[in-house]
Amino acid sequence: MNTLLVTGGAGFIGANFVHYWLNNYQQDKVIVLDALTYAGNLANLAPVQSNANFTFVKGDICDQALVESLLKEYHVNTIVHFAAESHVDRSITGPDAFIETNILGTYSLLKAAKKQWLDKPLENGSDPIEHRFHHVSTDEVYGTLSATDPAFKEDTAYAPNSPYSASKAASDHLVRAYHHTYGLNVTTSNCSNNYGPYHFPEKLIPLVITNVLQNKSLPIYGDGMQIRDWLYVEDHAYGIDLVLNKGRVGENYNIGGNNEWANINIVKQVCQLVEQQFKNNQALAKRFPLAVAAKEQSTESLITYVTDRAGHDRRYAIDATKTRDELGYEPRESFETGIAKTVDWYLNNESWWIAIMDGSYQDLVV
């Protein structure tokens, strides 16, 4: 039996990981630490809140004393570190929060882990506690690719281009250093773009779905031909599961969806899926009367092209060969099944995203 401390577990990917873990490891205990900033939402954890093996703690990863107390009180032997500021646009307009959370927050966690798992046992004449510190990173640390460049591998040189990706790269290096310098048992995973349930509505796919349902424009950066590799969020959780159970300590593992799409094509695909749902289910027109699909009009008419984002990376692509060969990883969800599940989830969980939408996202572009 393990006890996991999941940082950022009330966010999109973290919450989906918590659901996955408690469903698949019913004897394990999961402690979620989340500051509940704008993207953290307790409603994301509603499916597990009655689980006796689940505990939620509101707190900041920069609070080292709090982290130490949680590691000690709950006998935590595994940290899965999701907590991060992650929206590139926000990092351009307000980078301070990204430096604070992504770099200093990770540093605080590493210090707490080293103290509780390595230093204190040695001071007491005991062996270090069996442990794992898993750090969740992003493909954006590798920079950008041209249309013909090979996909990112684990040994691709880091070349971050935004304050967000630079802060994640810095945290990756700190995790690596704590392994090589102090012997902390760490692993790192670098993932491609996630999508699925509980995705905060400022991100591409949920923004398209919710804007279409509210008859709002779909503003697209530049020509919309920025390419991303898309990964269903539960497949990401599965990949981390494999890294925790089979991954070699000190190693990085890429987790990707083998699924590259241009942004504009993603937008059109989602529009078509929403239209099909309205054709198949007449009740949707009554629930979402503002949607152009309710009037049997083209949702693609909402697409608007706007000035490209500063320093916008053109293409990301993950080569997950190492993760496949060493750990047996393959995405379980195809994009066709994953995106259909995602659209269904947003159509069936209107109360979740309406509670979040307060008008501050209407000017976001993708």
XYZ file of C-alpha atoms in Angstrom:
366
model
C 0.000 0.000 0.000
C 1.266 3.451 -0.912
C 0.330 6.922 0.226
C 0.520 9.565 -2.475
C 0.719 13.317 -2.076
C -0.714 14.762 -5.293
C 0.054 18.451 -5.703
C -2.333 20.428 -7.859
C -4.814 17.592 -7.561
C -7.827 19.876 -7.935
C -6.700 20.991 -11.383
C -7.546 19.382 -14.700
C -4.823 16.743 -15.084
C -4.265 16.280 -11.371
C -7.932 15.583 -10.649
C -8.171 13.085 -13.488
C -5.069 11.356 -12.127
C -6.656 11.165 -8.656
C -9.806 9.589 -10.125
C -7.672 7.110 -12.067
C -5.480 6.171 -9.120
C -8.266 5.628 -6.595
C -10.168 3.543 -9.148
C -7.177 1.361 -9.948
C -5.377 1.217 -6.569
C -8.178 0.919 -4.061
C -5.865 0.174 -1.123
C -3.737 3.276 -1.607
C -4.313 6.592 0.127
C -4.258 9.853 -1.817
C -3.661 13.236 -0.218
C -4.362 16.194 -2.508
C -2.599 19.479 -1.817
C -3.996 22.389 -3.821
C -4.071 26.146 -3.251
C -7.356 26.413 -5.199
C -6.205 29.314 -7.329
C -8.257 30.215 -10.416
C -7.895 26.809 -12.156
C -8.186 24.672 -9.019
C -11.732 23.510 -8.408
C -13.045 21.227 -5.684
C -15.872 20.241 -8.023
C -13.238 18.373 -10.059
C -12.813 16.031 -7.101
C -16.513 15.457 -6.410
C -16.410 11.832 -7.668
C -13.857 10.852 -4.997
C -14.711 13.089 -2.065
C -16.608 10.327 -0.275
C -13.746 7.849 -0.699
C -12.277 6.967 2.711
C -8.777 6.863 1.199
C -8.990 10.423 -0.118
C -7.988 13.553 1.807
C -7.973 17.141 0.568
C -5.729 19.818 2.041
C -5.911 23.423 0.913
C -2.407 24.839 0.873
C 0.494 26.202 -1.106
C 3.380 24.043 -2.333
C 5.669 26.958 -1.437
C 4.833 26.334 2.229
C 7.647 23.903 3.003
C 6.597 23.433 6.626
C 3.118 22.384 5.542
C 4.485 19.909 3.012
C 6.836 18.425 5.613
C 3.970 18.032 8.066
C 1.853 16.228 5.449
C 4.688 13.875 4.520
C 5.150 13.024 8.175
C 1.502 12.880 9.307
C 0.270 10.684 6.463
C 3.477 8.656 5.994
C 3.642 9.718 2.371
C 6.097 7.722 0.266
C 5.188 9.099 -3.192
C 4.801 12.655 -4.440
C 3.172 13.229 -7.820
C 3.756 16.866 -8.628
C 1.206 18.436 -10.982
C 0.855 21.853 -9.358
C 1.837 24.531 -11.853
C 0.796 27.698 -13.565
C 0.320 26.467 -17.116
C -1.380 28.933 -19.446
C 1.103 30.503 -21.872
C -0.942 33.663 -22.417
C -1.002 34.324 -18.687
C 2.746 33.747 -18.466
C 3.303 36.464 -21.075
C 1.196 39.064 -19.277
C 2.101 38.025 -15.713
C 5.205 35.840 -15.462
C 5.798 36.370 -11.715
C 3.262 33.727 -10.671
C 4.940 31.208 -12.973
C 8.348 31.785 -11.416
C 6.869 31.564 -7.928
C 4.827 28.391 -8.382
C 6.701 26.434 -11.021
C 10.265 27.086 -9.857
C 10.144 28.064 -6.190
C 7.205 25.749 -5.501
C 9.030 22.762 -6.964
C 12.151 23.731 -5.012
C 10.102 23.848 -1.798
C 8.710 20.358 -2.451
C 12.157 18.962 -3.164
C 13.548 20.411 0.048
C 10.666 18.972 2.066
C 11.027 15.558 0.434
C 14.780 15.449 0.982
C 14.378 16.417 4.617
C 11.669 13.866 5.441
C 12.791 10.969 3.279
C 16.580 11.255 3.415
C 17.910 13.604 6.084
C 15.788 12.794 9.139
C 16.072 8.996 8.840
C 19.861 9.293 8.555
C 19.953 11.620 11.570
C 18.066 8.968 13.523
C 20.366 6.189 12.372
C 17.792 4.696 10.018
C 17.872 3.941 6.326
C 16.295 6.477 3.958
C 12.573 5.948 3.420
C 11.625 4.141 0.207
C 10.154 6.895 -1.882
C 9.470 8.415 -5.290
C 9.197 12.042 -6.360
C 7.491 12.171 -9.735
C 7.573 15.497 -11.550
C 5.021 16.204 -14.293
C 6.425 18.428 -17.005
C 5.581 19.426 -20.574
C 6.817 19.036 -24.135
C 7.070 22.837 -24.332
C 10.439 22.773 -22.553
C 11.956 21.445 -25.792
C 10.986 24.537 -27.782
C 9.458 24.425 -31.240
C 9.697 22.206 -34.327
C 9.386 22.825 -38.026
C 6.969 20.754 -40.071
C 9.730 18.303 -41.017
C 11.713 18.092 -37.755
C 11.704 14.780 -35.893
C 9.575 14.652 -32.753
C 10.993 15.519 -29.338
C 12.935 12.781 -27.586
C 14.028 12.675 -23.968
C 17.527 13.800 -24.960
C 16.333 16.722 -27.097
C 18.067 19.905 -25.917
C 15.861 22.240 -23.902
C 14.946 25.482 -25.675
C 11.906 27.015 -23.928
C 10.369 30.017 -25.650
C 7.813 31.390 -23.175
C 7.980 32.334 -19.486
C 5.772 29.304 -18.824
C 8.004 26.789 -20.594
C 11.145 28.425 -19.168
C 9.767 28.037 -15.637
C 8.931 24.380 -16.275
C 12.397 23.774 -17.728
C 13.947 25.273 -14.609
C 11.861 23.005 -12.382
C 12.887 19.968 -14.470
C 16.536 20.817 -13.888
C 16.002 21.203 -10.146
C 14.403 17.751 -9.957
C 17.298 16.259 -11.888
C 19.818 18.009 -9.628
C 18.184 16.693 -6.442
C 18.590 13.176 -7.766
C 22.183 13.488 -8.919
C 23.373 15.575 -5.957
C 21.388 14.184 -3.025
C 20.150 10.797 -4.209
C 16.453 11.659 -4.154
C 14.512 9.022 -6.092
C 12.936 11.037 -8.886
C 11.309 10.520 -12.261
C 10.051 13.132 -14.708
C 7.483 12.850 -17.475
C 7.096 15.328 -20.321
C 3.646 15.161 -21.851
C 1.922 16.566 -24.904
C -1.306 18.618 -24.875
C -3.986 16.955 -22.756
C -7.737 17.071 -23.335
C -10.741 15.522 -21.632
C -13.190 16.055 -18.743
C -12.688 18.903 -16.250
C -10.447 20.861 -18.641
C -10.492 24.537 -17.619
C -12.472 26.551 -20.197
C -9.595 28.860 -21.136
C -7.836 26.043 -23.037
C -8.432 25.260 -26.726
C -10.848 22.330 -26.802
C -13.142 23.283 -23.888
C -13.095 26.908 -25.026
C -14.331 25.874 -28.469
C -17.069 23.645 -27.036
C -18.373 26.184 -24.521
C -18.147 29.140 -26.910
C -20.034 27.227 -29.594
C -22.802 26.464 -27.103
C -23.012 30.131 -26.126
C -22.785 31.547 -29.666
C -19.466 33.250 -28.920
C -16.684 33.757 -31.456
C -13.859 31.263 -31.821
C -10.769 33.500 -32.105
C -7.828 31.675 -33.682
C -4.235 32.865 -33.462
C -2.531 33.623 -36.788
C -3.384 31.078 -39.480
C -4.354 28.382 -36.963
C -1.757 25.989 -38.345
C 0.156 25.577 -35.083
C 0.513 21.823 -34.602
C 0.153 19.997 -31.297
C 0.217 16.352 -30.240
C -3.020 15.609 -28.347
C -3.288 13.122 -25.472
C -6.489 12.031 -23.722
C -6.033 12.886 -20.058
C -6.717 9.371 -18.737
C -3.969 8.056 -21.030
C -1.654 10.548 -19.355
C -2.610 9.158 -15.942
C -1.957 5.650 -17.252
C 1.467 6.724 -18.501
C 2.390 8.159 -15.108
C 1.185 4.933 -13.503
C 3.673 3.004 -15.654
C 6.490 5.420 -14.844
C 5.837 5.101 -11.107
C 5.697 1.319 -11.188
C 8.220 0.454 -13.909
C 10.256 3.572 -14.606
C 13.933 3.794 -13.776
C 14.848 6.265 -11.055
C 16.485 9.405 -12.399
C 14.985 8.995 -15.879
C 12.753 11.197 -18.021
C 9.881 9.670 -19.994
C 7.910 11.291 -22.802
C 4.163 10.605 -22.747
C 2.421 11.448 -26.013
C -0.698 10.663 -27.962
C 0.871 9.914 -31.374
C -1.742 12.361 -32.588
C -0.643 15.596 -34.264
C -3.295 18.093 -35.297
C -3.233 21.696 -36.470
C -5.227 23.947 -34.143
C -7.661 25.031 -36.851
C -8.427 21.419 -37.717
C -9.085 20.635 -34.059
C -11.519 23.552 -33.936
C -13.346 22.373 -37.066
C -13.480 18.795 -35.791
C -15.043 19.907 -32.501
C -17.535 22.108 -34.358
C -18.609 19.154 -36.488
C -19.004 16.890 -33.451
C -21.179 19.449 -31.668
C -23.340 19.858 -34.772
C -23.759 16.095 -35.020
C -24.842 15.913 -31.398
C -27.512 18.550 -32.013
C -28.775 16.587 -35.019
C -28.945 13.376 -32.977
C -30.475 14.906 -29.844
C -33.222 17.492 -30.316
C -33.267 18.250 -26.588
C -29.908 20.034 -26.951
C -31.534 22.856 -28.930
C -33.790 23.574 -25.955
C -30.923 23.401 -23.464
C -28.608 25.574 -25.555
C -30.889 27.894 -27.537
C -28.076 30.371 -28.268
C -25.986 27.801 -30.118
C -26.008 28.277 -33.885
C -26.264 24.494 -34.128
C -29.689 24.819 -32.502
C -30.720 26.771 -35.609
C -29.064 24.188 -37.875
C -26.435 26.722 -38.930
C -22.691 26.117 -39.340
C -20.735 26.485 -36.118
C -17.594 27.178 -38.184
C -19.098 30.588 -38.946
C -17.967 31.572 -35.429
C -14.262 31.195 -36.343
C -12.336 34.483 -36.323
C -8.631 34.884 -37.072
C -6.677 37.287 -34.859
C -3.071 38.486 -34.535
C -0.753 35.651 -33.539
C 0.544 35.335 -29.986
C 4.026 36.667 -29.243
C 6.657 33.933 -29.590
C 4.039 31.330 -30.541
C 5.699 27.916 -31.000
C 4.779 26.422 -34.361
C 4.813 22.700 -33.631
C 5.188 20.269 -30.754
C 5.481 16.533 -31.263
C 6.363 13.795 -28.784
C 8.395 10.685 -29.572
C 7.306 8.239 -26.863
C 9.422 5.336 -28.134
C 11.402 5.068 -24.898
C 8.225 4.960 -22.793
C 6.728 2.354 -25.099
C 9.805 0.145 -25.247
C 10.730 0.308 -21.551
C 7.300 0.525 -19.936
C 4.887 -0.892 -22.513
C 3.046 2.402 -22.929
C 0.540 2.950 -25.721
C -2.386 5.390 -25.603
C -5.577 3.453 -25.000
C -7.865 6.102 -26.453
C -7.873 7.068 -30.116
C -8.447 10.725 -30.885
C -11.817 9.890 -32.432
C -13.070 8.161 -29.282
C -11.373 10.585 -26.880
C -12.694 13.764 -28.479
C -16.196 12.272 -28.719
C -16.098 11.453 -24.988
C -14.884 14.987 -24.267
C -17.655 16.698 -26.234
C -20.219 14.422 -24.547
C -18.838 15.316 -21.129
C -19.180 19.070 -21.687
C -22.682 18.673 -23.072
C -23.687 16.628 -20.030
C -21.915 18.743 -17.403
C -23.185 22.205 -18.211
C -23.437 23.168 -14.533
C -19.689 22.550 -14.067
C -18.482 24.915 -16.759
C -21.204 27.530 -16.293
C -20.139 27.820 -12.641
C -16.633 28.635 -13.875
C -17.554 30.982 -16.701
C -17.875 34.510 -15.361
C -17.210 36.455 -18.534
C -13.447 36.801 -18.044
C -12.654 34.253 -20.754
C -14.696 35.719 -23.585
C -11.661 37.482 -25.042
C -9.313 34.509 -24.890
C -7.877 33.221 -28.157
C -6.515 29.778 -28.981
